[in-house]
mmCIF file of C-alpha atoms in Angstrom:
data_model
loop_
_atom_site.group_PDB
_atom_site.id
_atom_site.type_symbol
_atom_site.label_atom_id
_atom_site.label_comp_id
_atom_site.label_asym_id
_atom_site.label_seq_id
_atom_site.Cartn_x
_atom_site.Cartn_y
_atom_site.Cartn_z
ATOM 1 C CA MET A 1 7.803 3.316 -92.844
ATOM 2 C CA PRO A 2 7.861 0.413 -95.346
ATOM 3 C CA GLU A 3 4.940 0.835 -97.778
ATOM 4 C CA LEU A 4 3.406 -1.722 -100.260
ATOM 5 C CA PRO A 5 6.503 -2.262 -102.616
ATOM 6 C CA GLU A 6 8.782 -2.683 -99.450
ATOM 7 C CA VAL A 7 6.514 -5.076 -97.786
ATOM 8 C CA GLN A 8 5.927 -7.085 -100.945
ATOM 9 C CA THR A 9 9.694 -7.228 -101.459
ATOM 10 C CA VAL A 10 10.047 -8.861 -98.079
ATOM 11 C CA VAL A 11 7.222 -11.339 -98.833
ATOM 12 C CA ASP A 12 8.737 -12.262 -102.201
ATOM 13 C CA THR A 13 12.202 -12.710 -100.716
ATOM 14 C CA LEU A 14 10.964 -15.037 -97.978
ATOM 15 C CA ILE A 15 8.967 -17.057 -100.490
ATOM 16 C CA ALA A 16 11.911 -17.368 -102.809
ATOM 17 C CA GLN A 17 14.053 -18.411 -99.656
ATOM 18 C CA GLY A 18 11.565 -21.395 -99.190
ATOM 19 C CA LEU A 19 9.909 -20.139 -96.036
ATOM 20 C CA PRO A 20 6.557 -21.677 -96.761
ATOM 21 C CA GLY A 21 6.637 -25.249 -95.610
ATOM 22 C CA ARG A 22 9.320 -24.626 -92.922
ATOM 23 C CA ARG A 23 8.417 -25.491 -89.248
ATOM 24 C CA ILE A 24 9.032 -23.172 -86.373
ATOM 25 C CA ALA A 25 11.230 -25.114 -84.012
ATOM 26 C CA ASP A 26 11.477 -22.422 -81.325
ATOM 27 C CA VAL A 27 10.659 -18.708 -80.669
ATOM 28 C CA GLY A 28 12.537 -16.272 -78.531
ATOM 29 C CA VAL A 29 11.030 -12.698 -77.779
ATOM 30 C CA TYR A 30 13.409 -10.131 -76.409
ATOM 31 C CA TRP A 31 11.199 -7.007 -76.502
ATOM 32 C CA PRO A 32 7.841 -8.088 -75.137
ATOM 33 C CA LYS A 33 5.928 -4.924 -76.328
ATOM 34 C CA ILE A 34 6.290 -6.205 -79.975
ATOM 35 C CA ILE A 35 3.867 -8.932 -79.320
ATOM 36 C CA ALA A 36 0.259 -7.700 -79.359
ATOM 37 C CA ASP A 37 -2.774 -8.968 -77.348
ATOM 38 C CA MET A 38 -1.088 -11.737 -75.476
ATOM 39 C CA PRO A 39 1.820 -12.419 -73.190
ATOM 40 C CA PRO A 40 5.001 -13.331 -75.002
ATOM 41 C CA ALA A 41 5.188 -16.566 -73.282
ATOM 42 C CA VAL A 42 1.792 -17.524 -74.611
ATOM 43 C CA PHE A 43 2.860 -16.382 -78.083
ATOM 44 C CA CYS A 44 5.864 -18.469 -77.988
ATOM 45 C CA ARG A 45 4.017 -21.574 -76.778
ATOM 46 C CA ARG A 46 1.306 -21.182 -79.428
ATOM 47 C CA ALA A 47 3.738 -20.476 -82.332
ATOM 48 C CA ASN A 48 6.156 -23.327 -81.427
ATOM 49 C CA GLY A 49 5.920 -26.347 -83.693
ATOM 50 C CA ARG A 50 3.588 -24.730 -86.286
ATOM 51 C CA THR A 51 4.376 -24.970 -90.132
ATOM 52 C CA ILE A 52 4.366 -21.794 -92.085
ATOM 53 C CA GLU A 53 1.902 -22.822 -94.739
ATOM 54 C CA GLN A 54 1.708 -19.500 -96.655
ATOM 55 C CA ILE A 55 2.956 -15.988 -96.647
ATOM 56 C CA THR A 56 1.244 -13.067 -98.297
ATOM 57 C CA ARG A 57 0.698 -9.365 -97.959
ATOM 58 C CA ARG A 58 -2.322 -7.316 -97.255
ATOM 59 C CA GLY A 59 -1.883 -3.591 -97.293
ATOM 60 C CA LYS A 60 1.228 -2.943 -95.110
ATOM 61 C CA TYR A 61 0.787 -6.295 -93.280
ATOM 62 C CA ILE A 62 2.800 -9.435 -93.782
ATOM 63 C CA VAL A 63 0.356 -12.276 -93.355
ATOM 64 C CA MET A 64 1.836 -15.631 -92.326
ATOM 65 C CA ARG A 65 -0.684 -18.464 -92.270
ATOM 66 C CA LEU A 66 0.330 -21.233 -89.822
ATOM 67 C CA SER A 67 -0.839 -24.741 -89.308
ATOM 68 C CA GLY A 68 -3.728 -25.238 -87.031
ATOM 69 C CA ASP A 69 -5.777 -22.345 -88.443
ATOM 70 C CA LEU A 70 -3.541 -19.601 -86.818
ATOM 71 C CA THR A 71 -2.325 -16.473 -88.668
ATOM 72 C CA LEU A 72 0.666 -14.400 -87.740
ATOM 73 C CA LEU A 73 0.071 -10.626 -88.742
ATOM 74 C CA ILE A 74 3.212 -8.509 -88.802
ATOM 75 C CA HIS A 75 3.381 -4.698 -89.235
ATOM 76 C CA LEU A 76 6.856 -3.281 -89.783
ATOM 77 C CA ARG A 77 5.889 0.238 -88.747
ATOM 78 C CA MET A 78 8.770 2.667 -88.779
ATOM 79 C CA SER A 79 11.948 0.458 -88.924
ATOM 80 C CA GLY A 80 10.844 -3.163 -88.607
ATOM 81 C CA ARG A 81 12.617 -5.663 -90.979
ATOM 82 C CA PHE A 82 13.232 -9.444 -91.240
ATOM 83 C CA ASN A 83 16.691 -10.967 -91.359
ATOM 84 C CA TRP A 84 17.343 -14.349 -92.804
ATOM 85 C CA SER A 85 20.275 -15.689 -90.805
ATOM 86 C CA LEU A 86 22.168 -18.804 -90.041
ATOM 87 C CA ALA A 87 20.864 -20.389 -86.796
ATOM 88 C CA THR A 88 24.294 -20.228 -85.443
ATOM 89 C CA SER A 89 24.819 -16.377 -85.968
ATOM 90 C CA PRO A 90 24.970 -14.311 -82.847
ATOM 91 C CA ARG A 91 21.775 -12.419 -82.310
ATOM 92 C CA LEU A 92 22.087 -8.737 -83.132
ATOM 93 C CA SER A 93 21.240 -6.083 -80.437
ATOM 94 C CA HIS A 94 18.037 -5.001 -82.143
ATOM 95 C CA GLU A 95 16.774 -8.449 -83.264
ATOM 96 C CA HIS A 96 13.798 -8.773 -80.890
ATOM 97 C CA VAL A 97 12.027 -11.787 -82.069
ATOM 98 C CA VAL A 98 13.870 -14.910 -83.326
ATOM 99 C CA PHE A 99 12.046 -17.714 -84.984
ATOM 100 C CA ALA A 100 14.317 -20.919 -85.139
ATOM 101 C CA LEU A 101 13.410 -22.973 -88.101
ATOM 102 C CA ASP A 102 13.816 -26.577 -88.823
ATOM 103 C CA GLY A 103 17.139 -26.669 -90.680
ATOM 104 C CA ALA A 104 20.059 -24.282 -90.606
ATOM 105 C CA HIS A 105 18.409 -20.921 -90.650
ATOM 106 C CA SER A 106 16.392 -18.617 -88.418
ATOM 107 C CA LEU A 107 14.141 -15.744 -89.208
ATOM 108 C CA ARG A 108 14.720 -12.740 -87.082
ATOM 109 C CA PHE A 109 12.639 -9.518 -86.572
ATOM 110 C CA GLN A 110 14.904 -6.494 -86.137
ATOM 111 C CA ASP A 111 13.335 -3.085 -85.180
ATOM 112 C CA THR A 112 15.597 -0.202 -84.014
ATOM 113 C CA ARG A 113 12.647 1.905 -82.970
ATOM 114 C CA LYS A 114 10.659 -0.925 -81.482
ATOM 115 C CA PHE A 115 7.332 0.310 -83.062
ATOM 116 C CA GLY A 116 6.728 -2.998 -85.044
ATOM 117 C CA ARG A 117 3.911 -5.375 -83.861
ATOM 118 C CA MET A 118 3.072 -9.090 -84.219
ATOM 119 C CA LEU A 119 -0.358 -10.465 -83.681
ATOM 120 C CA LEU A 120 -1.040 -14.237 -83.459
ATOM 121 C CA THR A 121 -4.748 -14.801 -84.172
ATOM 122 C CA ASP A 122 -7.371 -17.198 -85.391
ATOM 123 C CA ALA A 123 -9.460 -14.310 -86.702
ATOM 124 C CA PRO A 124 -7.115 -12.187 -88.908
ATOM 125 C CA GLN A 125 -10.120 -10.762 -90.907
ATOM 126 C CA ARG A 126 -11.022 -8.670 -87.882
ATOM 127 C CA ILE A 127 -7.932 -6.658 -88.735
ATOM 128 C CA LEU A 128 -7.586 -7.067 -92.509
ATOM 129 C CA ASP A 129 -11.220 -6.406 -93.354
ATOM 130 C CA ARG A 130 -10.805 -2.831 -91.981
ATOM 131 C CA LEU A 131 -8.438 -2.069 -94.910
ATOM 132 C CA GLY A 132 -9.344 -0.433 -98.170
ATOM 133 C CA PRO A 133 -8.892 -2.001 -101.556
ATOM 134 C CA GLU A 134 -5.564 -3.175 -102.812
ATOM 135 C CA PRO A 135 -4.296 -0.601 -105.393
ATOM 136 C CA LEU A 136 -2.667 -3.286 -107.679
ATOM 137 C CA ASP A 137 -5.649 -5.634 -107.731
ATOM 138 C CA LYS A 138 -7.480 -5.819 -111.069
ATOM 139 C CA GLY A 139 -10.664 -4.741 -109.436
ATOM 140 C CA PHE A 140 -9.143 -1.345 -108.477
ATOM 141 C CA THR A 141 -10.297 0.713 -111.430
ATOM 142 C CA SER A 142 -10.491 4.430 -112.248
ATOM 143 C CA GLN A 143 -14.139 4.140 -112.222
ATOM 144 C CA GLY A 144 -14.165 2.673 -108.684
ATOM 145 C CA LEU A 145 -11.627 5.262 -107.602
ATOM 146 C CA ALA A 146 -13.977 8.008 -108.958
ATOM 147 C CA GLY A 147 -16.817 6.687 -106.774
ATOM 148 C CA MET A 148 -14.459 6.370 -103.663
ATOM 149 C CA LEU A 149 -13.211 9.982 -104.106
ATOM 150 C CA GLY A 150 -16.668 11.449 -104.819
ATOM 151 C CA ALA A 151 -18.000 10.052 -101.546
ATOM 152 C CA CYS A 152 -15.384 11.829 -99.498
ATOM 153 C CA ARG A 153 -14.593 15.623 -98.947
ATOM 154 C CA ARG A 154 -11.188 15.489 -97.684
ATOM 155 C CA GLN A 155 -7.734 16.770 -98.863
ATOM 156 C CA ILE A 156 -6.387 14.273 -101.364
ATOM 157 C CA LYS A 157 -3.079 13.321 -99.705
ATOM 158 C CA PRO A 158 -4.377 12.514 -96.136
ATOM 159 C CA LEU A 159 -7.107 10.554 -97.832
ATOM 160 C CA LEU A 160 -4.699 8.498 -99.840
ATOM 161 C CA LEU A 161 -2.721 7.864 -96.723
ATOM 162 C CA ASP A 162 -5.716 6.450 -94.862
ATOM 163 C CA GLN A 163 -5.391 2.659 -94.979
ATOM 164 C CA ARG A 164 -9.250 2.381 -94.607
ATOM 165 C CA PHE A 165 -9.539 4.126 -97.949
ATOM 166 C CA LEU A 166 -6.649 2.526 -99.929
ATOM 167 C CA ALA A 167 -4.337 -0.135 -98.523
ATOM 168 C CA GLY A 168 -0.539 0.096 -98.806
ATOM 169 C CA MET A 169 0.159 3.619 -99.771
ATOM 170 C CA GLY A 170 2.459 5.782 -97.710
ATOM 171 C CA ASN A 171 4.304 9.042 -97.817
ATOM 172 C CA ILE A 172 6.733 8.303 -100.472
ATOM 173 C CA TYR A 173 4.382 6.680 -103.095
ATOM 174 C CA VAL A 174 1.641 9.132 -102.386
ATOM 175 C CA ASP A 175 4.002 12.179 -103.068
ATOM 176 C CA GLU A 176 5.255 10.636 -106.246
ATOM 177 C CA ALA A 177 1.702 9.681 -107.514
ATOM 178 C CA LEU A 178 0.390 13.099 -106.983
ATOM 179 C CA TRP A 179 3.338 14.684 -108.772
ATOM 180 C CA GLU A 180 2.932 12.325 -111.685
ATOM 181 C CA ALA A 181 -0.854 13.022 -111.784
ATOM 182 C CA ARG A 182 -0.194 16.863 -111.454
ATOM 183 C CA ILE A 183 -2.536 17.059 -108.425
ATOM 184 C CA HIS A 184 -1.828 19.357 -105.402
ATOM 185 C CA PRO A 185 -1.917 17.322 -102.102
ATOM 186 C CA ARG A 186 -4.414 19.790 -100.643
ATOM 187 C CA GLN A 187 -6.826 19.411 -103.466
ATOM 188 C CA ILE A 188 -10.268 18.337 -102.065
ATOM 189 C CA SER A 189 -11.039 14.751 -103.316
ATOM 190 C CA SER A 190 -14.589 15.432 -104.453
ATOM 191 C CA THR A 191 -13.386 18.262 -106.783
ATOM 192 C CA LEU A 192 -11.342 16.121 -109.065
ATOM 193 C CA ASP A 193 -12.755 15.934 -112.566
ATOM 194 C CA HIS A 194 -12.720 12.644 -114.577
ATOM 195 C CA PRO A 195 -9.388 13.273 -116.451
ATOM 196 C CA ALA A 196 -7.661 13.940 -113.128
ATOM 197 C CA ILE A 197 -9.064 10.824 -111.520
ATOM 198 C CA VAL A 198 -7.950 8.670 -114.638
ATOM 199 C CA GLY A 199 -4.485 10.334 -114.188
ATOM 200 C CA LEU A 200 -4.400 9.668 -110.509
ATOM 201 C CA HIS A 201 -5.313 6.062 -110.898
ATOM 202 C CA ARG A 202 -2.631 5.531 -113.636
ATOM 203 C CA ALA A 203 -0.098 7.319 -111.485
ATOM 204 C CA ILE A 204 -0.867 5.183 -108.291
ATOM 205 C CA VAL A 205 -0.420 1.976 -110.320
ATOM 206 C CA SER A 206 2.663 3.272 -112.137
ATOM 207 C CA VAL A 207 4.672 4.332 -108.978
ATOM 208 C CA LEU A 208 3.852 1.117 -107.059
ATOM 209 C CA HIS A 209 4.922 -1.099 -109.955
ATOM 210 C CA GLN A 210 8.143 1.015 -110.222
ATOM 211 C CA GLY A 211 8.771 0.471 -106.548
ATOM 212 C CA LEU A 212 8.238 -3.141 -106.869
ATOM 213 C CA ARG A 213 10.573 -3.393 -109.874
ATOM 214 C CA ASN A 214 13.281 -1.573 -107.764
ATOM 215 C CA ARG A 215 12.580 -3.793 -104.813
ATOM 216 C CA GLY A 216 11.606 -0.900 -102.504
ATOM 217 C CA THR A 217 12.959 2.451 -101.609
ATOM 218 C CA SER A 218 15.769 2.960 -99.131
ATOM 219 C CA LEU A 219 16.671 6.462 -98.249
ATOM 220 C CA GLY A 220 20.157 5.752 -96.738
ATOM 221 C CA ARG A 221 22.018 2.805 -95.192
ATOM 222 C CA GLY A 222 21.285 3.324 -91.546
ATOM 223 C CA GLN A 223 19.677 0.760 -89.294
ATOM 224 C CA THR A 224 16.287 2.465 -89.560
ATOM 225 C CA ASN A 225 16.193 2.273 -93.444
ATOM 226 C CA PHE A 226 14.559 -0.494 -95.496
ATOM 227 C CA GLN A 227 16.520 -3.628 -96.231
ATOM 228 C CA SER A 228 15.208 -6.940 -97.570
ATOM 229 C CA PRO A 229 15.722 -10.030 -95.493
ATOM 230 C CA HIS A 230 19.017 -10.612 -97.241
ATOM 231 C CA ARG A 231 19.990 -7.112 -96.021
ATOM 232 C CA ASP A 232 19.903 -5.462 -99.572
ATOM 233 C CA PRO A 233 18.690 -1.962 -99.765
ATOM 234 C CA GLY A 234 15.991 -1.122 -102.146
ATOM 235 C CA GLY A 235 16.972 0.705 -105.345
ATOM 236 C CA ASN A 236 13.965 2.898 -105.976
ATOM 237 C CA ALA A 237 15.412 6.139 -104.378
ATOM 238 C CA ARG A 238 17.192 7.011 -107.619
ATOM 239 C CA ALA A 239 13.741 6.928 -109.478
ATOM 240 C CA LEU A 240 12.036 9.434 -107.161
ATOM 241 C CA ASN A 241 10.971 12.636 -108.739
ATOM 242 C CA VAL A 242 9.936 14.917 -105.745
ATOM 243 C CA PHE A 243 10.113 13.004 -102.399
ATOM 244 C CA ARG A 244 12.866 14.416 -100.388
ATOM 245 C CA ARG A 245 13.980 16.468 -103.455
ATOM 246 C CA THR A 246 13.514 19.862 -101.734
ATOM 247 C CA GLY A 247 15.411 22.652 -103.572
ATOM 248 C CA GLN A 248 16.070 20.596 -106.540
ATOM 249 C CA ALA A 249 14.700 21.108 -110.037
ATOM 250 C CA CYS A 250 11.509 19.370 -111.112
ATOM 251 C CA PRO A 251 12.315 16.687 -113.648
ATOM 252 C CA ARG A 252 9.302 17.770 -115.722
ATOM 253 C CA CYS A 253 9.471 21.682 -115.673
ATOM 254 C CA THR A 254 12.610 22.579 -113.814
ATOM 255 C CA THR A 255 10.750 24.598 -111.198
ATOM 256 C CA THR A 256 12.140 24.199 -107.664
ATOM 257 C CA ILE A 257 10.570 21.559 -105.602
ATOM 258 C CA VAL A 258 9.259 22.670 -102.247
ATOM 259 C CA ARG A 259 8.372 21.067 -99.003
ATOM 260 C CA LEU A 260 4.996 21.571 -97.292
ATOM 261 C CA VAL A 261 3.215 19.983 -94.361
ATOM 262 C CA VAL A 262 -0.098 18.418 -95.291
ATOM 263 C CA GLY A 263 -2.047 16.540 -92.702
ATOM 264 C CA GLN A 264 1.022 16.768 -90.344
ATOM 265 C CA ARG A 265 3.110 14.898 -93.018
ATOM 266 C CA SER A 266 6.147 16.200 -94.817
ATOM 267 C CA THR A 267 5.120 16.682 -98.294
ATOM 268 C CA HIS A 268 7.030 17.428 -101.619
ATOM 269 C CA ILE A 269 5.609 19.161 -104.693
ATOM 270 C CA CYS A 270 6.403 21.103 -107.745
ATOM 271 C CA PRO A 271 4.405 24.238 -107.332
ATOM 272 C CA LYS A 272 3.982 24.731 -111.087
ATOM 273 C CA CYS A 273 3.006 21.167 -112.073
ATOM 274 C CA GLN A 274 0.654 20.834 -109.031
ATOM 275 C CA PRO A 275 -1.354 24.058 -108.598
ATOM 276 C CA LEU A 276 -4.129 24.087 -105.956
ATOM 277 C CA ILE A 277 -7.184 24.711 -108.086
ATOM 278 C CA SER A 278 -9.216 26.563 -105.390
ATOM 279 C CA ARG A 279 -11.959 27.445 -107.840
ATOM 280 C CA LEU A 280 -13.074 23.865 -107.992
ATOM 281 C CA CYS A 281 -13.355 23.561 -104.182
ATOM 282 C CA ARG A 282 -16.945 24.561 -103.703
ATOM 283 C CA PRO A 283 -19.543 22.946 -101.649
ATOM 284 C CA ALA A 284 -21.514 20.033 -103.043
ATOM 285 C CA VAL A 285 -24.695 21.790 -102.056
ATOM 286 C CA PRO A 286 -25.377 25.552 -101.547
ATOM 287 C CA CYS A 287 -24.684 26.905 -98.103
ATOM 288 C CA GLU A 288 -27.580 28.025 -96.043
ATOM 289 C CA PRO A 289 -27.163 31.818 -96.505
ATOM 290 C CA LEU A 290 -27.141 31.344 -100.283
ATOM 291 C CA GLN A 291 -30.268 29.122 -100.103
ATOM 292 C CA ARG A 292 -32.000 31.823 -97.985
ATOM 293 C CA ARG A 293 -31.089 34.554 -100.497
ATOM 294 C CA ARG A 294 -32.585 32.377 -103.322
ATOM 295 C CA ARG A 295 -35.775 31.845 -101.305
ATOM 296 C CA ASN A 296 -36.098 35.578 -100.613
ATOM 297 C CA ALA A 297 -35.426 36.441 -104.274
ATOM 298 C CA GLY A 298 -38.413 34.213 -105.154
ATOM 299 C CA HIS A 299 -40.750 36.408 -103.105
ATOM 300 C CA ARG A 300 -39.870 39.636 -104.768
#
């Protein structure tokens, strides 16, 4: 699934191509289930003639602000991508939504697995306000992360994947950040000490910036792998340290990288660099039997 660096790469490419300011001349929908919360015919009718005023990203959503106070929210899900194509080019078999633009080009949504979704709405904040902080915003600090982690008692990897906790992170970049910070993915969030939290914050920012510099991660050249709107693959795969490196040597200590399943997600770690520190995983308050023993001891 495209994560923050991949989605931002799509947004940056479309901005560079001059999409803001272009008018939608026509819309064709060829797989109705991609359109959320309204019939495709209504979607086409409401989008036709609108000008694309702005395109941004929030978490894993592409946010297109249209004229007339409408917003188009796009979630790429597993295999969604946008293609920037000549209007005269034949439609490909998996191009399920085609936006004909004023001029010689069209913007086409391709999705092999058909999990992607588009929502046309006049109240985008109903969706976007549910998301957690943006990890690359200046307001996302190690101190703020400490407060967020301390308020939860969950395994750290599933927590970082939760878009309500932190927006934009996915399996690739969470595995990479946890390796860089030397944190086991099953470590309980509230047990992390200050140096570990500072290291995790630094690692999250670092791996995301690296992904952005490399214009996303593509793990192959199949139709389900990430490509930019110009059909260019991302170059970040060569910079990955543990993700899908099972059986290879850890770049830091040469221990063999292993694959685990954490929170039903495939997970890759170095068992030496990322030990599970079970002695830190104790309850925040004494359990009831221990409290009872202490009360009884006071009566002796």
